[in-house]
Coordinates of C-alpha atoms in Angstrom, one line a residue:
X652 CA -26.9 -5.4 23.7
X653 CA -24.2 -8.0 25.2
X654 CA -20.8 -6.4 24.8
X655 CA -18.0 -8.5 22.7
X656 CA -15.6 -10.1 25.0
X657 CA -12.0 -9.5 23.7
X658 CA -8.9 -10.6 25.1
X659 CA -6.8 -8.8 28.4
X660 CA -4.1 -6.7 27.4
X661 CA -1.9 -8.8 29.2
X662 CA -2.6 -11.6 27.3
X663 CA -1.9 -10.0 23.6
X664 CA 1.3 -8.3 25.7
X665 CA 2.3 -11.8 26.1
X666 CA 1.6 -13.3 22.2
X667 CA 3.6 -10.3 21.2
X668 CA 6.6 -10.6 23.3
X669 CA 6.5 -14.5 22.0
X670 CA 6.2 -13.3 18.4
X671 CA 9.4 -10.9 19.1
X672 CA 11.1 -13.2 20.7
X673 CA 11.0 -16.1 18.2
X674 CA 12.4 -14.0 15.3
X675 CA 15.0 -12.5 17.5
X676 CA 13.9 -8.9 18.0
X677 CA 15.0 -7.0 21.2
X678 CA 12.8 -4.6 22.2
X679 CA 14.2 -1.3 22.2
X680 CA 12.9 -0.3 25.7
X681 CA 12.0 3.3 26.6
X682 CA 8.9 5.9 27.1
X683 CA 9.5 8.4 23.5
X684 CA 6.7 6.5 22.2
X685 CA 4.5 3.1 22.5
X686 CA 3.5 -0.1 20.8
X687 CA -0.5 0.2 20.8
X688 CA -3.0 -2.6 19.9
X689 CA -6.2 -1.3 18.3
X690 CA -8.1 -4.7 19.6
X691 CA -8.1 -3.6 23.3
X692 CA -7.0 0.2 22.4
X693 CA -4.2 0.0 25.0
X694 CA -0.4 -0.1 25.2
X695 CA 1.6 -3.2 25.1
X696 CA 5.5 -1.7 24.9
X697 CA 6.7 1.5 25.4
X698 CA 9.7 2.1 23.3
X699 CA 13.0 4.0 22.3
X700 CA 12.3 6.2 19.2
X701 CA 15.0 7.5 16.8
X702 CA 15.6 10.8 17.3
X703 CA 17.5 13.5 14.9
X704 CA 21.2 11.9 16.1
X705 CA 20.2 8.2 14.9
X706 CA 18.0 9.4 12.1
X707 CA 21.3 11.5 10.6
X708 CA 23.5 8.2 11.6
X709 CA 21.3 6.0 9.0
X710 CA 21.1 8.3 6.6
X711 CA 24.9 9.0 6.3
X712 CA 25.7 4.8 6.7
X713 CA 23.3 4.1 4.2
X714 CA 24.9 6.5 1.9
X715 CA 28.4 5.1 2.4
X716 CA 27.2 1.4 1.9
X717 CA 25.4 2.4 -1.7
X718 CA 28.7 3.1 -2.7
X719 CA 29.9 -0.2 -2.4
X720 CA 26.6 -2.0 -2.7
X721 CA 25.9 -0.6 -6.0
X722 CA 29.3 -2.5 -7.7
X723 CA 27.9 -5.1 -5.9
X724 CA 26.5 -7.9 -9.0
X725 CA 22.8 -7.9 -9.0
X726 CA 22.2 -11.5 -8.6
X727 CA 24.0 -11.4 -5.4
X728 CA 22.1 -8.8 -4.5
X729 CA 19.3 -11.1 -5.0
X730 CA 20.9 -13.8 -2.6
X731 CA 19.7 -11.6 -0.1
X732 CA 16.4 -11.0 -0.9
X733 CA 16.4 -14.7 -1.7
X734 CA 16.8 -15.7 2.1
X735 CA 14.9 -12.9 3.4
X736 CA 11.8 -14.5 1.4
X737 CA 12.9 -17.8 3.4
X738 CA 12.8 -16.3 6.6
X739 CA 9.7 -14.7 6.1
X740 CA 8.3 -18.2 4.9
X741 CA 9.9 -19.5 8.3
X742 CA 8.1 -17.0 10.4
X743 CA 5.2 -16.4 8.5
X744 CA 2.9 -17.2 11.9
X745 CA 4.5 -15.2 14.2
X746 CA 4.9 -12.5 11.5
X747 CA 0.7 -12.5 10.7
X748 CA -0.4 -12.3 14.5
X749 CA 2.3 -9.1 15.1
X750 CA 0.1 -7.6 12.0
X751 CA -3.3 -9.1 13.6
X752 CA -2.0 -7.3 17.0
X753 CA -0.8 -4.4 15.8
X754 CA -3.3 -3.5 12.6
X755 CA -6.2 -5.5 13.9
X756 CA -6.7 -7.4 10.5
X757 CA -8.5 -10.9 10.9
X758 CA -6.1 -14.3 10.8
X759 CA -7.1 -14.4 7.5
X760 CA -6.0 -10.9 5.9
X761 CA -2.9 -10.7 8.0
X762 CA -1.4 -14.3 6.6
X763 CA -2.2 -12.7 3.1
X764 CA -0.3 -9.8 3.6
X765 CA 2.8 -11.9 5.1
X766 CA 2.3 -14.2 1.6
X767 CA 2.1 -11.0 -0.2
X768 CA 5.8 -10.4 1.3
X769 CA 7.0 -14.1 0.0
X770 CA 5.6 -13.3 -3.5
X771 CA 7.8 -10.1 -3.8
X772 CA 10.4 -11.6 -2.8
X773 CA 10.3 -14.1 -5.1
X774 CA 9.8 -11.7 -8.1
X775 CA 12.8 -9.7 -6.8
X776 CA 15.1 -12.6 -6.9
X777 CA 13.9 -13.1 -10.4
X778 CA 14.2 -9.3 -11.2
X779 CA 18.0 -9.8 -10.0
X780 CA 18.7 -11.0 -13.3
X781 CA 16.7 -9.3 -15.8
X782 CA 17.3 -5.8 -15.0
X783 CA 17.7 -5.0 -19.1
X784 CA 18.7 -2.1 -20.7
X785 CA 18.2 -1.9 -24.8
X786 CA 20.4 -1.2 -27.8
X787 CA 18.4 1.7 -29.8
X788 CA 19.6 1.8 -34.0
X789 CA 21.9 4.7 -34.8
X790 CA 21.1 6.8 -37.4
X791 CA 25.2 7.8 -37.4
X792 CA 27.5 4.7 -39.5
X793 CA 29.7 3.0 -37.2
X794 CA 28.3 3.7 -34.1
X795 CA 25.8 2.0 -31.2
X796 CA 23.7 3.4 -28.7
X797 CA 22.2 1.5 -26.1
X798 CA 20.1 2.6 -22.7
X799 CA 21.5 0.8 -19.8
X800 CA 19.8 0.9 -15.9
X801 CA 22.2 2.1 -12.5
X802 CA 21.3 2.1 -9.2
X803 CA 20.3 5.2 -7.8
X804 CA 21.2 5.6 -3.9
X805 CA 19.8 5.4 -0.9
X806 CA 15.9 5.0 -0.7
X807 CA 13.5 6.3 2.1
X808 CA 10.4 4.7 2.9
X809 CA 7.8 5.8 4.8
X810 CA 5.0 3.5 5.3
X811 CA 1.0 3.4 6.8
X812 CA -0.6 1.3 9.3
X813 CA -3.0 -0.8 7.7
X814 CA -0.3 -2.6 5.1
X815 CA 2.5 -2.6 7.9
X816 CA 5.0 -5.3 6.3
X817 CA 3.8 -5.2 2.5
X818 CA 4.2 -1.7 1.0
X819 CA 7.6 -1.8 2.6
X820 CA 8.7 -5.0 1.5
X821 CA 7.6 -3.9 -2.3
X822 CA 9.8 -1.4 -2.0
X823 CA 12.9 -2.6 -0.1
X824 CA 12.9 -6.0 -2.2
X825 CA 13.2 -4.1 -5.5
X826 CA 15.4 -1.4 -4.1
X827 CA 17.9 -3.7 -2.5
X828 CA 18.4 -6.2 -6.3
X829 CA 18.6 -2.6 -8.0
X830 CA 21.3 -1.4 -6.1
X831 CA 20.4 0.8 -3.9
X832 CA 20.2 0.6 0.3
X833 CA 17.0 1.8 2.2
X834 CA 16.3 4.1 5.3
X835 CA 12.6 3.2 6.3
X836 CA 9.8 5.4 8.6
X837 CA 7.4 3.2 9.5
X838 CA 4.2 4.6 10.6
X839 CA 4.4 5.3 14.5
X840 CA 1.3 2.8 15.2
X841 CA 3.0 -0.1 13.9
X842 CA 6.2 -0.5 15.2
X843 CA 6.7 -4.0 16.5
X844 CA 5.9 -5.9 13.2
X845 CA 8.6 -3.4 11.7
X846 CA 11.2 -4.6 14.4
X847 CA 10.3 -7.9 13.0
X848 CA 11.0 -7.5 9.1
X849 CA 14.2 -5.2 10.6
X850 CA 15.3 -8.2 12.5
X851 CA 14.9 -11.0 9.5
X852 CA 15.8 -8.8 6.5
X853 CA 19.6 -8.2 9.1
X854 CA 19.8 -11.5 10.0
X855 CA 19.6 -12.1 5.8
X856 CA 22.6 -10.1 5.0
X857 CA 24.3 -11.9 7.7
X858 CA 24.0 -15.4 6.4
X859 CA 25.0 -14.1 2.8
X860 CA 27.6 -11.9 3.7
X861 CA 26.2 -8.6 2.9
X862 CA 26.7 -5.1 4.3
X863 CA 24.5 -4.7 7.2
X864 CA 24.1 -1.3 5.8
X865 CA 21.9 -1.8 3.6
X866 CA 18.6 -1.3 5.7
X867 CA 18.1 0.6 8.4
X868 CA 14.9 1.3 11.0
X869 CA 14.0 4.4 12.4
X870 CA 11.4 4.2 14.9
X871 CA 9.9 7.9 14.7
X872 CA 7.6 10.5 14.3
X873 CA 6.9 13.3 11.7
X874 CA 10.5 14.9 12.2
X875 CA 11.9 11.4 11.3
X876 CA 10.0 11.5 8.1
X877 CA 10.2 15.1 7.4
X878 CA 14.3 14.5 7.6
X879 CA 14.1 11.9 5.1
X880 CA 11.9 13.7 2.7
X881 CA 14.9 17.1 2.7
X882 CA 18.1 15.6 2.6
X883 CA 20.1 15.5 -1.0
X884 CA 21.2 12.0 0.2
X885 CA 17.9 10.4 0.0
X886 CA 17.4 10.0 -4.0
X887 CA 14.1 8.6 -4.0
X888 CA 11.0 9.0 -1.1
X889 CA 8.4 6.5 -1.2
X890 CA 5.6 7.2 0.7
X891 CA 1.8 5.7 1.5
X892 CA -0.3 7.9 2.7
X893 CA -2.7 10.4 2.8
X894 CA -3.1 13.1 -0.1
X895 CA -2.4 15.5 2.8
X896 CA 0.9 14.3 3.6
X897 CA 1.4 13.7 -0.4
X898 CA 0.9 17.0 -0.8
X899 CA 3.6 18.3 1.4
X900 CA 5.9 15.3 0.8
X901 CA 5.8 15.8 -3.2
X902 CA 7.2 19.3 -3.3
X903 CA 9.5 19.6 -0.6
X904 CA 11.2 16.4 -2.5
X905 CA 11.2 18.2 -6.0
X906 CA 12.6 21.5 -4.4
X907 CA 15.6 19.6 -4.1
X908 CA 15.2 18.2 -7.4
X909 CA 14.8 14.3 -5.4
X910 CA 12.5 11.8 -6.7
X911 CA 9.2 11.0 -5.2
X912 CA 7.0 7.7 -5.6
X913 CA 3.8 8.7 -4.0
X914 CA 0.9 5.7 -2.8
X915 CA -1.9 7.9 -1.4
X916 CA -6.0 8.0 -0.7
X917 CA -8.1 6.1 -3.3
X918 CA -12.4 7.3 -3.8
X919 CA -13.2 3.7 -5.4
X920 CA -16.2 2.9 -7.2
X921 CA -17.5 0.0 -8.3
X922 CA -20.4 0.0 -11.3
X923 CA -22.9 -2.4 -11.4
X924 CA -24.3 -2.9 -15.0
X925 CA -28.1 -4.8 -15.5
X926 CA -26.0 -8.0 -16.8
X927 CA -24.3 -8.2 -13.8
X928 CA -24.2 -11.5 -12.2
X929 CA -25.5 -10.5 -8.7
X930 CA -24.5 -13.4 -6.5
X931 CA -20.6 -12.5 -7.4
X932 CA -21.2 -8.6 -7.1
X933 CA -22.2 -9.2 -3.5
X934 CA -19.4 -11.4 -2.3
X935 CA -16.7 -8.7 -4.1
X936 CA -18.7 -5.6 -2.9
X937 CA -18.7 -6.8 0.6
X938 CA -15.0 -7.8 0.7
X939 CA -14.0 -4.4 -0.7
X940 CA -16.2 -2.5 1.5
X941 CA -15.5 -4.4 4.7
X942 CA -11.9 -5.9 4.3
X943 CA -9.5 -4.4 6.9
X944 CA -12.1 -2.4 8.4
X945 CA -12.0 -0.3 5.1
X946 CA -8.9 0.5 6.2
X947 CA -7.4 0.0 2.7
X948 CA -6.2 2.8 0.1
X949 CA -8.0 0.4 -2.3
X950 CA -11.1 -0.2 -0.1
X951 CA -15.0 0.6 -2.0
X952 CA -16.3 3.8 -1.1
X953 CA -18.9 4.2 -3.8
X954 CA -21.5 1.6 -5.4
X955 CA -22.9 3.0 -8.9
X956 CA -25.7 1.1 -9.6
X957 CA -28.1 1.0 -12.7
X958 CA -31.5 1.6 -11.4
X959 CA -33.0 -1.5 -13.0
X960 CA -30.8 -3.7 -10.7
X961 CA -30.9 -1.6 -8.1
X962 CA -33.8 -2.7 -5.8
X963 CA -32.9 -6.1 -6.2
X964 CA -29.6 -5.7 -4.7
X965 CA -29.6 -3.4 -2.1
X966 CA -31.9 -5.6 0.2
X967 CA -29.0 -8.4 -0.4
X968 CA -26.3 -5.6 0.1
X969 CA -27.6 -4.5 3.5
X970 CA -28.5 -8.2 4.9
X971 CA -25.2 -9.6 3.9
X972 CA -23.7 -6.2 6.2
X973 CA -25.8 -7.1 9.1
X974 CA -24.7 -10.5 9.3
X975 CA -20.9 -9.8 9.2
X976 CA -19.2 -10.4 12.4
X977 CA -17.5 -7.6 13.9
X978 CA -15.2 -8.4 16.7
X979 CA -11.6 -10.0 18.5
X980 CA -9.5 -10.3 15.0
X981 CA -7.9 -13.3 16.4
X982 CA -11.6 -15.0 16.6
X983 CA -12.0 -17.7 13.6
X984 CA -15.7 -16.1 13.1
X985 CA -14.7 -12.7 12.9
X986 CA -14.3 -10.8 9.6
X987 CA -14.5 -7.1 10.6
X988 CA -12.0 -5.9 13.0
X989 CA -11.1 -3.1 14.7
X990 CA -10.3 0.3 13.4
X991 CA -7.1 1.2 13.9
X992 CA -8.0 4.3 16.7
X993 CA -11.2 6.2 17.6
X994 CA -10.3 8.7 15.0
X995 CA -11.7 7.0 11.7
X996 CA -14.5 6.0 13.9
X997 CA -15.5 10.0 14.7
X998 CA -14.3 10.8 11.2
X999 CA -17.3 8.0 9.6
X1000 CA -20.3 9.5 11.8
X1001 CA -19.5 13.0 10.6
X1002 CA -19.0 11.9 6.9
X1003 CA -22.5 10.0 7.4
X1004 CA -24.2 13.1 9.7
X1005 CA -23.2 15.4 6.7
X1006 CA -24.7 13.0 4.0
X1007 CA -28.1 12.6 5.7
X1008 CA -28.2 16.3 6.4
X1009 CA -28.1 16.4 2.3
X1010 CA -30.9 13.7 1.7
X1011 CA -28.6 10.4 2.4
X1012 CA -30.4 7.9 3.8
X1013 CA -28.5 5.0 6.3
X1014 CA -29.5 1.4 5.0
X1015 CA -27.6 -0.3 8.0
X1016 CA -24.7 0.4 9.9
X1017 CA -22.6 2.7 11.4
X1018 CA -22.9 2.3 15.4
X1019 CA -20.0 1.4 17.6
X1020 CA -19.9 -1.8 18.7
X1021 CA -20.0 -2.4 22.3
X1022 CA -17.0 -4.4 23.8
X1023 CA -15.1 -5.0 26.9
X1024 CA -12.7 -2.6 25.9
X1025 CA -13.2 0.9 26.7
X1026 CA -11.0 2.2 24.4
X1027 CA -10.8 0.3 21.3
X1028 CA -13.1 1.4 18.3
X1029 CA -15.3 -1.1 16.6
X1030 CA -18.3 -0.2 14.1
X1031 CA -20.5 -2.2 12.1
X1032 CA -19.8 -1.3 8.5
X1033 CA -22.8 1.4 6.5
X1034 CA -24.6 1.4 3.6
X1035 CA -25.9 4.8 2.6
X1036 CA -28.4 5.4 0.3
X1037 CA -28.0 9.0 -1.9
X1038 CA -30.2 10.2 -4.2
X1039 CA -28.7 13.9 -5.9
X1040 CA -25.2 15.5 -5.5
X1041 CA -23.6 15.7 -2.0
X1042 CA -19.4 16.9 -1.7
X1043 CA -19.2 14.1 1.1
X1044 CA -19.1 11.5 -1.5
X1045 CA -16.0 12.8 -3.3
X1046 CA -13.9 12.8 -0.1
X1047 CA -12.1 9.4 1.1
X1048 CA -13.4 8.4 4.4
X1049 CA -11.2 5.5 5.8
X1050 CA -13.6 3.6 7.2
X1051 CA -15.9 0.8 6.0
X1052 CA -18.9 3.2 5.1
X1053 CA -20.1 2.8 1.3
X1054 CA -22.0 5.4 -0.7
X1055 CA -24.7 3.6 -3.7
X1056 CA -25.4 5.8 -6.5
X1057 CA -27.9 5.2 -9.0
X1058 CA -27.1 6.2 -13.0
X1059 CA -29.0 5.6 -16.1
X1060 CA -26.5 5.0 -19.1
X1061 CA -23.1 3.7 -18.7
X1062 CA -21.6 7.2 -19.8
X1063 CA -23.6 8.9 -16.8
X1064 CA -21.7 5.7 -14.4
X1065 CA -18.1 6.6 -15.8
X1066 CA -18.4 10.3 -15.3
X1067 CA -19.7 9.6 -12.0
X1068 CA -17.0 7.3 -11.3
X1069 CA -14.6 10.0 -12.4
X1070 CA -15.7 12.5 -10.6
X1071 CA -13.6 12.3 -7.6
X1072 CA -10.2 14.2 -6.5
X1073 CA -8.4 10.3 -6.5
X1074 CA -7.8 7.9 -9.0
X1075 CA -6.4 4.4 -7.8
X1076 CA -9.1 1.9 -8.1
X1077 CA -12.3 1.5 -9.9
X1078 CA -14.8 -2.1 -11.0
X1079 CA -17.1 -2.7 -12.9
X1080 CA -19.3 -6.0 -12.9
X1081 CA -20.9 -6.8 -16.1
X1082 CA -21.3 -9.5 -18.4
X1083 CA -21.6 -7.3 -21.8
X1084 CA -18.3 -7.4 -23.7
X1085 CA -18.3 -4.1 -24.5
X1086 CA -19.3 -2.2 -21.6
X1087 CA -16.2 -4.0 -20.1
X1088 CA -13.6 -2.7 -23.2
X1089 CA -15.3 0.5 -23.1
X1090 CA -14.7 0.5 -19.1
X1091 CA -11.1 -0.2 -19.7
X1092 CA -10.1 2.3 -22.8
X1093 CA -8.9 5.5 -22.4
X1094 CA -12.7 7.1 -22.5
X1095 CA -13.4 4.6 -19.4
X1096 CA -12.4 4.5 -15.5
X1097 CA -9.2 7.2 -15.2
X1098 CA -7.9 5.0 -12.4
X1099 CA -4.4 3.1 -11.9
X1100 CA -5.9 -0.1 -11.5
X1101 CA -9.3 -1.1 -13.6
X1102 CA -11.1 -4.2 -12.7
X1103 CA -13.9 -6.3 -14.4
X1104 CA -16.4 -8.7 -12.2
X1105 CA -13.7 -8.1 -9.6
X1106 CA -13.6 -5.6 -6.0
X1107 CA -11.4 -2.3 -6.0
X1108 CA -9.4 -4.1 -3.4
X1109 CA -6.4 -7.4 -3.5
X1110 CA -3.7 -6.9 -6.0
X1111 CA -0.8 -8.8 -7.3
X1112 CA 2.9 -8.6 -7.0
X1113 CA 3.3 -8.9 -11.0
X1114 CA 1.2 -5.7 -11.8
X1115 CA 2.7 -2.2 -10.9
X1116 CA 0.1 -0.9 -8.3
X1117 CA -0.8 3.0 -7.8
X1118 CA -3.1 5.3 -9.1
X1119 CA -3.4 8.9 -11.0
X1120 CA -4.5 12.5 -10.0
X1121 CA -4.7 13.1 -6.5
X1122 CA -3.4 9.2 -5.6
X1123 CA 0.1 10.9 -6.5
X1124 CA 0.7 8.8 -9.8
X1125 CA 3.9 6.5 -8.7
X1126 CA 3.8 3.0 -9.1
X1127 CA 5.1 0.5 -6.4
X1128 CA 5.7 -3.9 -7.0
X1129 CA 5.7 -5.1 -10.3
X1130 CA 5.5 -4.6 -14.5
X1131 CA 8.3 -2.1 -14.7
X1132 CA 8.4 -0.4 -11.6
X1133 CA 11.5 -0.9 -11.3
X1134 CA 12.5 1.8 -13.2
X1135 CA 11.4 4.0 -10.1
X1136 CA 14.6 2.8 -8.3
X1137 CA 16.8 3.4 -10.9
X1138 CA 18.7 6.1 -13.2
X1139 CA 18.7 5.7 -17.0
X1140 CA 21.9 6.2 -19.2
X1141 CA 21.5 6.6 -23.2
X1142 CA 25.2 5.8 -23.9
X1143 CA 27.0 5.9 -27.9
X1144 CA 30.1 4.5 -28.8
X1145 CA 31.7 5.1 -31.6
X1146 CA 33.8 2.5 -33.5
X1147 CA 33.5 4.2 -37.1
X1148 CA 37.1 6.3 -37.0
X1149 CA 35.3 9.5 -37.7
X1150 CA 33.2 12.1 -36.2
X1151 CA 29.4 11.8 -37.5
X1152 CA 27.1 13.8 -36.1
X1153 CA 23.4 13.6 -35.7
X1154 CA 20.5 15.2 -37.7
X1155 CA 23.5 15.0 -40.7
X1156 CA 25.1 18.6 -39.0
X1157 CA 28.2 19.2 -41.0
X1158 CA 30.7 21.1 -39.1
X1159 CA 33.8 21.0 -40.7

């Protein structure tokens, strides 16, 4: 088979040092660690990390400017979210081939995550001035109660790979309108496209005169994040991740009695119902399957299918993966990139070795893809087939390797859908009314985000995203998230003249 041709390291050295330059980024030179690009699986920068000195140094200035930035009024706050959403619109090119470079998303998906950065910002500027409280009835004469929102403090973020600009922006758009300042770990294999946002979100506090204090890039490694995570200054950790790192991040957060606002691994499933309409169940399957390599938190892992529809749509399901393209992100054609390391790519053939040693059977899929570059990691994305119970199907593999079920009644589908450790996305494609309330009520999918004749994967900036149980339960970008970056006061005044006390207590 003719190897893929991809570009010369050299070549993507050069976009990205164009990209970087444009914005205004200077690269912080140095061998600590290195700017990798999944396409070739080389190194294009090696770079100056943050180390325990500069990670205590942001801490401690992002502490003293809360102090002042919180009596700062919230629709100036929003000025500068307001022209960070410009710059981003300014830059959106250079912004989306950094991600392409770094990530190894297609054109396509990394200009929708740089939009995905303009839409926040545009709801954050409106958030600026609707950050309401309520007044609550008194049961006491003469007296009002009312439940205002304050800023909290200083915010750490520690981000993933495969959304390298848009988790963070969620959170750093809200947190700066509500007050607060930000200290953000970005993951280790992205860090030129988060010298990028660094760069335009500084250069936005400049133009509208606010304290450069208020966001600050640390360029690091596990220690960086574990010293986020256990100081007392850090009110609120917001982390994407794994439910591996959730589970250390969590309590080590609460032991200090700090807040936590956890994004970890999704198990997706998407039910197909015998009213389905089959043309749109492929197009969304394959998206949610193969987007981003199936590098997404919201990627489909699991296709429950009801066996009368079955056999008519697997045959489409595993032509439609043999034609996708797999190849150079930066290729028009292309629609599968690379993954992000070898890793994911040796952590699919053992999840698929285990389920054929239980009876799975492999449709299509799941072989490297030959390239001229040695060390990059492409795979064609793998249909498995599994008839009975197998434990592989309940783990998150992130890679684009989908399990189909088979179920009988729509109960037997929900339970199987359940059935998993996480709970942050889950579909269902049906035409039948009911199956689709009944999918959606509280006897239905236990997931964060529920979806009818839609994938498990895309969201929008409007709706609060996260998920339940093992996906760590916080909820990041719209709705009333908010509240996350907040503290809540019930406050009384009384203007009666006399003491009144609740629950008509007499204590005279």
């Amino acid at each position: 088979m003719t190897s893929i041709v991809l570009p010369a390291t050299d070549d993507l050295r050069a976009r990205a040092r164009a990209c970087l330059d444009r914005i205004g980024v200077v690269i912080p030179e140095g061998d600590e660690l290195y700017a990798r690009t999944p396409i070739t699986g080389e190194d294009l920068f090696g770079l100056k990390g943050s180390g325990a000195t500069e990670t205590e140094a942001a801490i401690a200035a992002a502490h003293d400017t809360f102090l002042t930035w919180r009596t700062t009024p919230a629709p100036r706050r929003g000025d500068v979210v307001r022209r960070f959403g410009d710059l981003v619109r300014e830059h959106h090119d250079d912004l989306a081939e950094l991600i392409t470079l770094e990530a190894g998303k297609i054109r396509a998906e990394a200009y929708g995550e740089v939009q995905e950065m303009i839409d926040i910002a545009d709801y954050a500027v409106g958030l600026s001035r609707q950050l309401y409280g309520r007044v609550i009835a008194s049961e006491r004469p003469g007296h009002r109660m009312a439940e205002t929102w304050h800023p909290l403090g200083v915010v750490g973020i520690i981000s993933a790979f495969n959304f390298p600009a848009a988790v963070w922006s969620w959170n750093t758009t809200i947190a700066l309108v509500c007050g607060d300042t930000v200290v953000w770990k970005p993951s280790e294999q992205t860090p030129l496209i988060s010298l990028a946002c660094d760069r335009l979100l500084a250069r936005a506090a400049e133009e509208t005169g606010a304290p450069a204090g208020i966001h600050h890039l640390l360029i690091g490694g596990q220690e960086t994040g574990e010293a986020l995570v256990d100081d007392r200054r850090v009110a609120l950790v917001s982390a994407t991740g794994s439910t591996r790192m959730g589970r250390s991040v969590g309590p080590r957060v609460a032991a200090r009695f700090g807040r936590s606002l956890l994004e970890l691994g999704g198990n997706n499933a998407a039910i197909v119902t015998p009213s389905a309409d089959l043309d749109l169940t492929l197009s969304a399957v394959v998206f949610a399957v193969a987007g981003t390599a199936g590098q997404r938190c919201t990627s489909l892992r699991r296709l429950i299918v009801h066996r009368d529809v079955v056999d008519e749509l697997l045959p489409r399901l595993t032509a439609a993966f043999e034609r996708l393209p797999v190849g150079d992100p930066f290729a028009e054609d292309t629609l599968v990139g690379p993954l992000i390391s070898p890793a994911p790519l040796e952590a699919m053939r053992e999840a698929i070795a285990r389920v054929t040693q239980d009876g799975g059977k492999v449709l299509t899929g799941g072989e490297q893809v030959a390239t001229t570059a040695e060390s990059a990691a492409y795979v064609r994305p793998a249909v498995v087939r599994i008839d009975g119970h197998t434990p592989v199907v309940r783990e998150e593999t992130f890679a684009p390797l989908l399990y189909v079920l088979t179920y009988d009644s729509l109960e037997e589908a929900i339970a199987l859908q359940n059935d998993v450790p996480q709970g942050l996305s889950a579909s269902i494609f049906t035409q039948d009314q009911r199956e689709a309330e009944i999918f959606m009520s509280a006897v239905g999918a236990d997931t964060g985000l529920v979806n009818v004749n839609l994938g498990t994967s895309g969201a929008e900036v409007g709706g609060a995203f996260g998920g339940e149980k093992e996906t760590g339960g916080g909820r990041a970008c719209g709705s009333d998230a908010w509240h996350a970056y907040m503290r809540r006061s019930t406050s009384v005044v009384n203007y009666s003249g006399e003491v009144a006390l609740a629950q008509n207590i007499s204590f005279s």
